[in-house]
Each structure stands twice: as C-alpha cells, then as structure tokens.
CSV table of C-alpha atoms in Angstrom, one decimal:
chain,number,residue,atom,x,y,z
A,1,UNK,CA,1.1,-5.4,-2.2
A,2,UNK,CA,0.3,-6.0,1.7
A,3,UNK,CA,-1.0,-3.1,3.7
A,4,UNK,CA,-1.2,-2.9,7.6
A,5,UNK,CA,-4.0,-0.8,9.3
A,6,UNK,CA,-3.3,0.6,12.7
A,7,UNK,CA,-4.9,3.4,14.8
A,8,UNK,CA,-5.6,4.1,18.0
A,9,UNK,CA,-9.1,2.1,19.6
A,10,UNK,CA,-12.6,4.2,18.6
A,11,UNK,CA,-11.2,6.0,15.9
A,12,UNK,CA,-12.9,3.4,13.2
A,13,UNK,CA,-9.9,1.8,12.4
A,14,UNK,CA,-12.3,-2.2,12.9
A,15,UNK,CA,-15.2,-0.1,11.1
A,16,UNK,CA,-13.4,0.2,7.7
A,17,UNK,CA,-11.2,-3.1,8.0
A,18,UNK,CA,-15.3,-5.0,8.5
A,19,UNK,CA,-16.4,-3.3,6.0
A,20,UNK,CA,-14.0,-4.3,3.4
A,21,UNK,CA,-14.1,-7.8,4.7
A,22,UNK,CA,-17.7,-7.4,4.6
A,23,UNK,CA,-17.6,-7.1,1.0
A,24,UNK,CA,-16.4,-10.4,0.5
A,25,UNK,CA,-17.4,-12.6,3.2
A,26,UNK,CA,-19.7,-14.7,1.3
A,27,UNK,CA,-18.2,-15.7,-1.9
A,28,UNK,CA,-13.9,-15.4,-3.4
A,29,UNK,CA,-15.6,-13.8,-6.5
A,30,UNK,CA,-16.7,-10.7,-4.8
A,31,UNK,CA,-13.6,-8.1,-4.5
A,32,UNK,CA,-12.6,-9.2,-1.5
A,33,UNK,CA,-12.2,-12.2,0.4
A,34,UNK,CA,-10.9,-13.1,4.3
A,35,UNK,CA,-7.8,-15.4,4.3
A,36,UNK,CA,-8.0,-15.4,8.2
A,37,UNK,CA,-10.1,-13.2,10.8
A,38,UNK,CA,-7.4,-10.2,10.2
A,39,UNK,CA,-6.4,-10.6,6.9
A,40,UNK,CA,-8.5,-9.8,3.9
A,41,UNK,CA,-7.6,-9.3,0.1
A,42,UNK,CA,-9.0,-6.9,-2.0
A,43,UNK,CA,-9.1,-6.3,-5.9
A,44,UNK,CA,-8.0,-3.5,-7.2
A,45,UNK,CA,-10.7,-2.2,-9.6
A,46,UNK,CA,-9.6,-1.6,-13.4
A,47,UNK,CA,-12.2,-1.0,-16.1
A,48,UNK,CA,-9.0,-1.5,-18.8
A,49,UNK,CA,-8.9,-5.2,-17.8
A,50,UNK,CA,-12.5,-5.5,-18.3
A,51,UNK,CA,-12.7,-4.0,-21.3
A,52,UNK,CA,-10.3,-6.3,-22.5
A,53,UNK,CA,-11.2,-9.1,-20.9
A,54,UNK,CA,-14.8,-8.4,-24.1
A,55,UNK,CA,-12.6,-8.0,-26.8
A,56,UNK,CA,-11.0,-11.0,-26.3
A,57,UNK,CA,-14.1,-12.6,-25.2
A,58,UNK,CA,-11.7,-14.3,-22.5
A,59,UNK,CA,-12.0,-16.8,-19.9
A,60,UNK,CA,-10.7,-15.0,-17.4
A,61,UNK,CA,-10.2,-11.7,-16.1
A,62,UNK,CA,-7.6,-11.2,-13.0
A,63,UNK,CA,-7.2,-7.9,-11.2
A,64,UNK,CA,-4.3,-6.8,-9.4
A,65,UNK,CA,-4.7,-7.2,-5.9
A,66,UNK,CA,-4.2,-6.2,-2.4
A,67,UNK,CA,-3.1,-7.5,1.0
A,68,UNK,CA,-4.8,-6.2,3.9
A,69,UNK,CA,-3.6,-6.4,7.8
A,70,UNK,CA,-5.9,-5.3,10.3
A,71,UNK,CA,-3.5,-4.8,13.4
A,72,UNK,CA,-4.7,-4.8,16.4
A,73,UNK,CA,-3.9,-4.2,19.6
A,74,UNK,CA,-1.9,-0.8,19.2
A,75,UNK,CA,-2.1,1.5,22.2
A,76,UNK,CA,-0.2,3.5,24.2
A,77,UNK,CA,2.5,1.6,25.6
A,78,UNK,CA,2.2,-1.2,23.0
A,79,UNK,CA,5.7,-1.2,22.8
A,80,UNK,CA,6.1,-2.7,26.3
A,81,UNK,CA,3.8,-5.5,26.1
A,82,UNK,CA,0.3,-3.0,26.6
A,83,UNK,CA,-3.3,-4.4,24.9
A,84,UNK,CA,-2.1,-7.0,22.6
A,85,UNK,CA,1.7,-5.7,23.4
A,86,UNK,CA,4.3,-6.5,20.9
A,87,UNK,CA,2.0,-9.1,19.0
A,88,UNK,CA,1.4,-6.5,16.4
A,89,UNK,CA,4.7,-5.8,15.7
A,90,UNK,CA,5.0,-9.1,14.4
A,91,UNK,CA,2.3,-8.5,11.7
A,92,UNK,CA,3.2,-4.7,10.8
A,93,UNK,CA,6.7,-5.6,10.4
A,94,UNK,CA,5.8,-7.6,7.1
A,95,UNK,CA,3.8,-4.9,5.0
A,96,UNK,CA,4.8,-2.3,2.4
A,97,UNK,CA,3.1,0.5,3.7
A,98,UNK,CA,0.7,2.0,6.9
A,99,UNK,CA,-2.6,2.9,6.9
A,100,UNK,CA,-3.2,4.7,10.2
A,101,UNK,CA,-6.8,5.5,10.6
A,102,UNK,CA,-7.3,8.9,12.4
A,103,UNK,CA,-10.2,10.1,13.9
A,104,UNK,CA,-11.6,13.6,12.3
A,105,UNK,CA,-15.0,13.6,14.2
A,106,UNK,CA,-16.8,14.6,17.2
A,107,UNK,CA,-19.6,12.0,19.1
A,108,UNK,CA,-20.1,12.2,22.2
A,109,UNK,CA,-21.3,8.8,21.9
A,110,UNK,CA,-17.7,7.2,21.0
A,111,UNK,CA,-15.2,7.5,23.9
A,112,UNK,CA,-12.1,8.5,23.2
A,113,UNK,CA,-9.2,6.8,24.6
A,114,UNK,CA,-7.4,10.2,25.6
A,115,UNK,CA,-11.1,11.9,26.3
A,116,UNK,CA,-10.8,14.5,23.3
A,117,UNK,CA,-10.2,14.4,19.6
A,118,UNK,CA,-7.2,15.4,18.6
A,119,UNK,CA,-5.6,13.5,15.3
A,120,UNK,CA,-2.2,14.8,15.4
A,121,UNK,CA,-1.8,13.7,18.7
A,122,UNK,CA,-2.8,10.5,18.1
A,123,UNK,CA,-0.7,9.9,15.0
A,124,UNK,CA,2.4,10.8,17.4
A,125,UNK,CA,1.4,8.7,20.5
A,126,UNK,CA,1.2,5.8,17.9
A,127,UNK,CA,4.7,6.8,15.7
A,128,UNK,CA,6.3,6.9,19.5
A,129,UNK,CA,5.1,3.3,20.2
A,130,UNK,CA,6.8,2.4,16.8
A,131,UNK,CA,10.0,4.3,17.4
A,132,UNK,CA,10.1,2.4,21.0
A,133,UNK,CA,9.9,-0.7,19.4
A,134,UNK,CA,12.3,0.1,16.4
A,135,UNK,CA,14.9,1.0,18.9
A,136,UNK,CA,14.7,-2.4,20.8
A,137,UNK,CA,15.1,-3.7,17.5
A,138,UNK,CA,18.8,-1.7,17.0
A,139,UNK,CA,20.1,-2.3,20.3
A,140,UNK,CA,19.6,-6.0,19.6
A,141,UNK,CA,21.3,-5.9,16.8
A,142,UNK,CA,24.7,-3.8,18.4
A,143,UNK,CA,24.2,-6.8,21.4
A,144,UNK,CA,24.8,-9.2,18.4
A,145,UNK,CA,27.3,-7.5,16.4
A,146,UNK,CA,29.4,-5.3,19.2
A,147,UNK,CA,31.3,-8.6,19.7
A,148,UNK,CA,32.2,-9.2,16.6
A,149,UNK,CA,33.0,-5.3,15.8
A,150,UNK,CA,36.7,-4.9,17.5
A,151,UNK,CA,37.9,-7.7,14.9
A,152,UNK,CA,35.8,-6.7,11.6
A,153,UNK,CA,35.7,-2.9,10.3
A,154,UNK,CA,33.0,-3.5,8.0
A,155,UNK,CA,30.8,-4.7,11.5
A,156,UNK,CA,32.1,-1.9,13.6
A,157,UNK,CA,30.9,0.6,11.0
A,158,UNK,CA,27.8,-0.8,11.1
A,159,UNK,CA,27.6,-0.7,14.6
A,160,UNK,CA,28.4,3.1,14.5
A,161,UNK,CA,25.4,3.3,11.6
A,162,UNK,CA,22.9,1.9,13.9
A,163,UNK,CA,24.3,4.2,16.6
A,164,UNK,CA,23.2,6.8,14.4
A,165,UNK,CA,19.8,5.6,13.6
A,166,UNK,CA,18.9,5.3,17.6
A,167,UNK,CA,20.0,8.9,18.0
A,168,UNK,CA,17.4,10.2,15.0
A,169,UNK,CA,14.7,8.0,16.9
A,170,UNK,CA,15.4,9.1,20.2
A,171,UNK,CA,15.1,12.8,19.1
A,172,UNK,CA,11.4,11.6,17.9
A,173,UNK,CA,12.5,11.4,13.7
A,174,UNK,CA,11.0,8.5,12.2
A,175,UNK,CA,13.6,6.1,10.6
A,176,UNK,CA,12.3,7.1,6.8
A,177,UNK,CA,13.6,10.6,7.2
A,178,UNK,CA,16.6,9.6,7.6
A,179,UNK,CA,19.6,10.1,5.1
A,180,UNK,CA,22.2,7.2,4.2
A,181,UNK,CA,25.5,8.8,3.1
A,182,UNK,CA,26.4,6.0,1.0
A,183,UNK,CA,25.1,2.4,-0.1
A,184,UNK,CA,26.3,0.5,2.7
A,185,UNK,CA,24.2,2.3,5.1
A,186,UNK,CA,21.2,2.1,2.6
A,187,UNK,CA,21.5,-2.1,2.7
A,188,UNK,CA,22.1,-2.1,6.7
A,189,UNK,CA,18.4,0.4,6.8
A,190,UNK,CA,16.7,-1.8,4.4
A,191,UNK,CA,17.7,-5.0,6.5
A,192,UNK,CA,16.2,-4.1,9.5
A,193,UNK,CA,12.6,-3.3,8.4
A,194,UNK,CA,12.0,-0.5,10.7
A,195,UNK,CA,8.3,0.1,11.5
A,196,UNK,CA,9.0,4.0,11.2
A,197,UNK,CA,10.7,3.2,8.0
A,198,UNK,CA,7.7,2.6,6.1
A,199,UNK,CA,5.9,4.9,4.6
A,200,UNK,CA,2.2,6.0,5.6
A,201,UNK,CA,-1.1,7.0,4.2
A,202,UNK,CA,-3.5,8.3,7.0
A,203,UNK,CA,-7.0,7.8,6.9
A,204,UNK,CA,-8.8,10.6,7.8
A,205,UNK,CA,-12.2,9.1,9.2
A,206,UNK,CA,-15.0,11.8,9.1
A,207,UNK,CA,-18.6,12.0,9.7
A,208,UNK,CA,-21.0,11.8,6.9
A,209,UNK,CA,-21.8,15.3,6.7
A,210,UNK,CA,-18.5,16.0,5.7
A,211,UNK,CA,-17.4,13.5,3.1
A,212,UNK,CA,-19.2,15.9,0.3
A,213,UNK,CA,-16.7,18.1,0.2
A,214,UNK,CA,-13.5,15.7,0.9
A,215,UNK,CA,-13.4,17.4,4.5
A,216,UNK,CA,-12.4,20.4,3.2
A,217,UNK,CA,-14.5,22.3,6.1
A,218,UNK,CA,-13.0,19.7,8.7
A,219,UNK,CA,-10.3,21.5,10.8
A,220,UNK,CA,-9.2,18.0,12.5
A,221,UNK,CA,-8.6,16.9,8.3
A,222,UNK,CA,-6.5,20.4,7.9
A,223,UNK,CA,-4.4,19.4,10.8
A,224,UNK,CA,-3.9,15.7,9.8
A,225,UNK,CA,-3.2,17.3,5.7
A,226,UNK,CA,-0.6,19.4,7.6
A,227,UNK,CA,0.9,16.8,9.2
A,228,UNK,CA,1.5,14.7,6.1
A,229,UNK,CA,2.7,17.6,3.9
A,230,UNK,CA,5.7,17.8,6.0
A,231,UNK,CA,6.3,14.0,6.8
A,232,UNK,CA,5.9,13.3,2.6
A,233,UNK,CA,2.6,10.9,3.5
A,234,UNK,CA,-0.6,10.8,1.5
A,235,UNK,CA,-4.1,11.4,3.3
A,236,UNK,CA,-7.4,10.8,2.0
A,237,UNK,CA,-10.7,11.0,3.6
A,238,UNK,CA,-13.0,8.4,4.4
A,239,UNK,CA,-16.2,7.6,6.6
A,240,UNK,CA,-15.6,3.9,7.6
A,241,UNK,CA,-19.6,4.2,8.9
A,242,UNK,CA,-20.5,4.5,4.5
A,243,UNK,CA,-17.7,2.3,3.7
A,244,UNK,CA,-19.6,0.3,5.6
A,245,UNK,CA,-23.0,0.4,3.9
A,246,UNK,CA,-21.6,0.5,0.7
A,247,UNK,CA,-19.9,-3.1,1.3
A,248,UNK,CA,-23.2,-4.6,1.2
A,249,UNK,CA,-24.5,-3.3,-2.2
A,250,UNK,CA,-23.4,-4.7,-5.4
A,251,UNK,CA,-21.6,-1.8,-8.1
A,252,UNK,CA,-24.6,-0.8,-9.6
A,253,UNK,CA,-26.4,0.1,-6.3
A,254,UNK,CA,-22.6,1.4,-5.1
A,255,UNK,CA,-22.8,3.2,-8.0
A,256,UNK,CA,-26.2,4.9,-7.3
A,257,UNK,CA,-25.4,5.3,-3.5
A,258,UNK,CA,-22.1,7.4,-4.4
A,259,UNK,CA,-23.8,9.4,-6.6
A,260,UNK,CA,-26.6,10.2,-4.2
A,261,UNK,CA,-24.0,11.2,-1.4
A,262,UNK,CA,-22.1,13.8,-4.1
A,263,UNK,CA,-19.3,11.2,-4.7
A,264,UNK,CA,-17.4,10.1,-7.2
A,265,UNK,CA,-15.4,7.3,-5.6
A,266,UNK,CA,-15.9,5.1,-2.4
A,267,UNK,CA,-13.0,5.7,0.5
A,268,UNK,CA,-11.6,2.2,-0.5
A,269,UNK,CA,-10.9,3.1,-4.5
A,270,UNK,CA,-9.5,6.6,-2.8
A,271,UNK,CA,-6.9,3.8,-0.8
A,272,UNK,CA,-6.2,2.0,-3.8
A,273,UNK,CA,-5.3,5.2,-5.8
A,274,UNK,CA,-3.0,7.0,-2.5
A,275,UNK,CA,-1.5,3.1,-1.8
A,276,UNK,CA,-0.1,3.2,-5.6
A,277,UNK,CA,1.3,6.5,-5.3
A,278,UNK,CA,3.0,6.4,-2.1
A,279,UNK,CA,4.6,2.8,-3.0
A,280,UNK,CA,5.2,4.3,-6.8
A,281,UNK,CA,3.5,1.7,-8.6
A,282,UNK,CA,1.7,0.7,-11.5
A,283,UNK,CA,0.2,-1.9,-14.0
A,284,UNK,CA,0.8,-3.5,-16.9
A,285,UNK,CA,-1.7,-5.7,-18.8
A,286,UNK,CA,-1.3,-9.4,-20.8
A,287,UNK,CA,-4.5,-9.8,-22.6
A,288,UNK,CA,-5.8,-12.9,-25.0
A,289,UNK,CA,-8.6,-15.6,-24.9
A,290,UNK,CA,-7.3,-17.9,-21.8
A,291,UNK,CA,-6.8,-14.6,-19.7
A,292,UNK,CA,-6.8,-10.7,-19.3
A,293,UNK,CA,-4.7,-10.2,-16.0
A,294,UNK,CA,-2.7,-6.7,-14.7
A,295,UNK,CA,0.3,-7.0,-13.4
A,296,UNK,CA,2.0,-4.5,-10.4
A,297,UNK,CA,5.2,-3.0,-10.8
A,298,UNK,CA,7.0,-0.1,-10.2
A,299,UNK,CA,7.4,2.6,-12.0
A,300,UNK,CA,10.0,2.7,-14.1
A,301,UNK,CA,11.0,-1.4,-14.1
A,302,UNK,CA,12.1,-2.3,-17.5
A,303,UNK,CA,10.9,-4.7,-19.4
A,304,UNK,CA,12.6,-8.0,-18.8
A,305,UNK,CA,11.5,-7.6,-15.0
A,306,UNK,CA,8.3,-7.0,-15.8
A,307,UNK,CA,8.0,-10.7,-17.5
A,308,UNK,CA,9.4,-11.8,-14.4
A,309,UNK,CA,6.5,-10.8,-12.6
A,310,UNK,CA,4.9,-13.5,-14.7
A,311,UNK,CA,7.7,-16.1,-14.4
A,312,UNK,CA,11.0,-16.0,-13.9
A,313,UNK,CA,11.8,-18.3,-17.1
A,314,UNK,CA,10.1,-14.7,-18.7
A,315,UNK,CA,13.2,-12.8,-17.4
A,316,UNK,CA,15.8,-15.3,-18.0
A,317,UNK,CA,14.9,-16.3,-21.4
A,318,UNK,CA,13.7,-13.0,-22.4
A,319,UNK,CA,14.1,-11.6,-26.5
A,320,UNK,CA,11.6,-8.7,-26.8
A,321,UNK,CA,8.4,-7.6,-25.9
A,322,UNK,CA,5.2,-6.6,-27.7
A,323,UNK,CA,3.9,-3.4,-26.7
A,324,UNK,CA,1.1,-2.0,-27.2
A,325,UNK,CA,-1.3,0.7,-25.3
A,326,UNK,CA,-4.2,-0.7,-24.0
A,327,UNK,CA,-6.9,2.2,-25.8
A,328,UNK,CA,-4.7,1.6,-29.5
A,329,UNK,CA,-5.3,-1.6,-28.9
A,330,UNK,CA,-9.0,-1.5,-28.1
A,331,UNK,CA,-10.2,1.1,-30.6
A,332,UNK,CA,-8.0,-1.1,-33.4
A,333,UNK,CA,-10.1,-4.0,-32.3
A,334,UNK,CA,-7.6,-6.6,-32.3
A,335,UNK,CA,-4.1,-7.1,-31.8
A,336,UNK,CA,-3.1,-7.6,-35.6
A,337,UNK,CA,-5.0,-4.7,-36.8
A,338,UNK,CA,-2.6,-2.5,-34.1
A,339,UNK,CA,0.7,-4.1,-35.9
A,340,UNK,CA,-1.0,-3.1,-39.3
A,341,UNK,CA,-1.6,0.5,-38.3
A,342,UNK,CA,2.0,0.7,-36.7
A,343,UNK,CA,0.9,1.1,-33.1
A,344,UNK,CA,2.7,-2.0,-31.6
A,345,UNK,CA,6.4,-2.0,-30.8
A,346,UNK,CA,8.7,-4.7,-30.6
A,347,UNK,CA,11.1,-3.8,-27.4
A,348,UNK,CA,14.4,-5.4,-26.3
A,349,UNK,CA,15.6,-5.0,-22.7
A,350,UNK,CA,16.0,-1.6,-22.4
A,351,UNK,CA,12.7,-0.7,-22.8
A,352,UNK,CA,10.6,0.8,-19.7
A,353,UNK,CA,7.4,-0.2,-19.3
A,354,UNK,CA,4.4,2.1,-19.2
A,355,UNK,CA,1.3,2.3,-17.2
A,356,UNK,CA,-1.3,1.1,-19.5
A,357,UNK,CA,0.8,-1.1,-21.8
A,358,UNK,CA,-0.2,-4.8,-22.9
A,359,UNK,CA,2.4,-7.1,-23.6
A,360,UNK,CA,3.3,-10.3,-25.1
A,361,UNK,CA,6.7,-11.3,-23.7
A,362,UNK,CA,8.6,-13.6,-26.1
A,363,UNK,CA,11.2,-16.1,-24.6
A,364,UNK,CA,13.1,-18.7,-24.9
A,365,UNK,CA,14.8,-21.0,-21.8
C-alpha cells in the first residue's frame, strides 16, 4: 500500500512525515525506515503476528507494511508550474490513497499561507490544483485520440466519456464522484489515474490540548468531519508536534507517554486503522517456524488470490487451503491440536478469506 501526503505549507504536513521517518532513521529494524529523503516505509503494527511469531518460536516475524510519499511542493497554482509546479504530480499520481494534512489550530507563531486558518478552504484550494492538473491530463488524451475517433466508434465514445469527465471537473466535482454507466467507462476512469479519483483521509492536525478528547471541542475538526461526511473520506486527528516526540521513544516509553496524554493510540496507528478502511483491506496470516508474516488483501478476495499474494505458482497451482483463525489457533496451542478439535477447514477456491485467518496454501505447479 503506497500513501501520498499533501497539504498546504505550515499546516504540519513535514512535521508528521519527520516524525515517522524519525522513527526509523537509524536502523531497518525499527518500524520504519527512509528509502530516499521523501519516501519512508512503515510497519503496520499487529500483536496477532507476534503472538504467533512465540508459539512457533519462529525465526522471523514480517508485518504488513506501508508506503509513504511525502509530496511536496503543493501550493496554490501548483498546477501551472508554482513552488515545485507539476513535480509532485508525478509522485501523487502513483499511490493508492491521500493523506491531506489540514491545519485545525491557531499560533500566531506559524504563518499561514492565506493569513487565517481555515481547513475547508484549504482542502478546496488544494482539490482545485488537482482538478487543474487532471483536466490537462483529459484534454491530452482527446489531442491523442480525436484523430483516430472519426474512423473507430469504440475511440469516439471514449472521446465523448472523457468529454464528460472535464465537464464534472470543471463544475468543481472531483473525478471519484463520478458515476460510470457501464464497464467501458469504468476501464477508460481507471486508466487514467486521476489525482481527484483517489480517495482521501484528512489529517486533522491539532494542538496538544485538544488531542484528549479526539478534537471533539475543535470547531476547525467539526468543519473538516463535515467536509468528509459528504465527500465519503475518513478523518482522524492528529498532533504531528506529539507524533513527533513519540518517534523517538521505544513502545514501552510510547506506551507510557500515550497513556499519560489520555490516549489510547498514537496518530500514526489511528492512519494505519483509517488507510485500511478507506482502501477496504485486510490481512491474512501464514505462520510456522521459518516465518510468521501478514499478508494485505482486500476484503472479500478469495482464496486462490490470496496465495497469489505469496507467489503466483500459489494461484496457479492452487488445491485447497488450510484455514484456521488465528485465536483457535493460539488457545489450541498448535496447529494439529486445532485439526483435532475440528477448528481448521480445508477450502477449495471458492472460499473467501477472512480477516484474522492463517493459512497453509497447498499447490502443485
């Protein structure tokens, strides 16, 4: 999963991408580590793997991760070559999903760019930029196919698709509201990797004082909460200035810092949990004395797919899988005590995995 952070400058958009980096910058076996200066990976934390990983006294443990992309550069009039211009296009273009940091706080000591706070206004000055530069995309795809379209009718319908799609942009709708009548238009949308047609989780960045209760007292988080509700996005609030300090303490200390602050998760779990939801994910376990790994799929991918997460000579070759859930598995103690108490199925292809389940895929190629 790859994630792109944008936001407008001083809204702490650098804050929280340094502090995750932060976490990692001395060592790959600390939850994250920096691939280049904006590009950082992070684990995604899962006691089940863990717990595992002891019963099987494995030698290896492998999370699930994520892909982070810090993009910078985004301000207004990006679109037409402003700060770092169309540079981060280039980047954003790539990942699954947005994270677009908002600013939820006063301080008189942090400028902002448009001289008052105002988070829904920045979320639309950034979706215009966006929009802007998803439009240039379409009318340089009807330059390339209007040719073409007087001697091809699948091309000229096309041509009158993305026609459509400009029009929705141009009346400020982002390109993920929009409606495909059939599954021709559905392939054409997916092709062209809109910006706007990715969905978003905003980050609502708030002072300390009100992370305690979730912002729940912030009217700039009411607004933003608002503003996802009708848009279908997730929200969650952070304070990049603690995600900060917690980056540099090691889980027991993290542990103790949360608790003192009233908290039961750090803002970066809280992105973790909104980023699976949003994208409609979820994990699957293989467990045994070489490795305890998760796996990331979607909801609702069936079983062959899901060994081709591991290999694709999984999916090709695949006969059944051994299921199992993870806490059956773990209070039986082993794997063959599970089959003797009935609690492990063997599944042929039609089977959909679950959240939680541990397989053993068998195969043959």
């Amino acid at each position: 999963m790859k994630l792109g952070i944008v936001g407008l400058p001083n809204v702490g958009k650098s804050t929280l991408f340094n502090s995750l980096t932060k976490a990692g910058a001395e060592s790959a076996n600390y939850p994250f580590c920096t691939i280049d200066p904006n590009v950082g990976v992070v684990t995604v934390p899962d006691e089940r793997i863990k717990l595992l990983g002891k019963l099987y006294n494995t030698k290896k443990v492998t999370p699930a991760t994520i892909e982070f992309v810090d993009i910078a550069g985004l301000v207004k009039g990006a679109s037409k070559g402003e700060g770092l211009g169309n540079q981060f296009l280039a980047n954003i273009r790539e990942v699954d999903a947005i994270v677009h940091v908002v600013r939820c706080f006063d301080d008189p000591n942090v400028v902002h760019v448009d001289g008052t706070v105002d988070p829904v206004r920045d979320i639309e000055t950034i979706n215009l930029e966006l929009i802007f530069a998803d439009i240039e995309v379409l009318e340089r795809r009807i330059a390339k196919q209007g040719r073409a379209a007087n001697n091809d009718k699948k091309i000229a319908a096309e041509v009158e698709f993305l026609k459509k799609i400009i029009k929705h942009l141009e009346d400020g709708k982002l390109a993920i509201s929009f409606d495909c009548s059939n599954e021709d238009e559905e392939g054409w949308l997916a092709s062209y990797n809109l910006l706007t047609g990715k969905p978003v989780i905003f980050a609502a960045n708030v002072a300390e004082d009100d992370l305690a209760d979730d912002g729940a007292s912030n009217d700039y988080v009411a607004r933003v909460k608002e503003y996802a509700k009708e848009s279908g996005s997730e929200v969650f609030v952070i304070c990049a200035q603690i995600e900060q300090e917690i980056a540099e303490l090691d889980d027991d200390e993290k542990a103790m810092f949360l608790e003192d602050l009233g908290l039961k998760e750090s803002g970066l779990d809280k992105l973790i949990a909104a980023s699976y939801r949003i994208l409609n994910l979820m994990s699957f376990l293989t467990a045994g004395e070489d490795e305890c790994r998760a796996w990331t799929i979607k909801i609702g991918t069936k079983a062959p797919q899901a060994a081709g997460k591991i290999h694709t000579d999984f999916e090709r070759g695949f006969i059944k899988a051994e299921v199992v859930n993870y806490k059956n598995l773990l209070e039986c103690g082993s794997l063959a005590a599970a089959r003797e108490k009935g609690l492990v199925g063997m599944e042929g292809k039609d089977y959909v995995v679950k959240d939680g389940d541990v397989i053993l895929f068998r195969f043959n190629v």
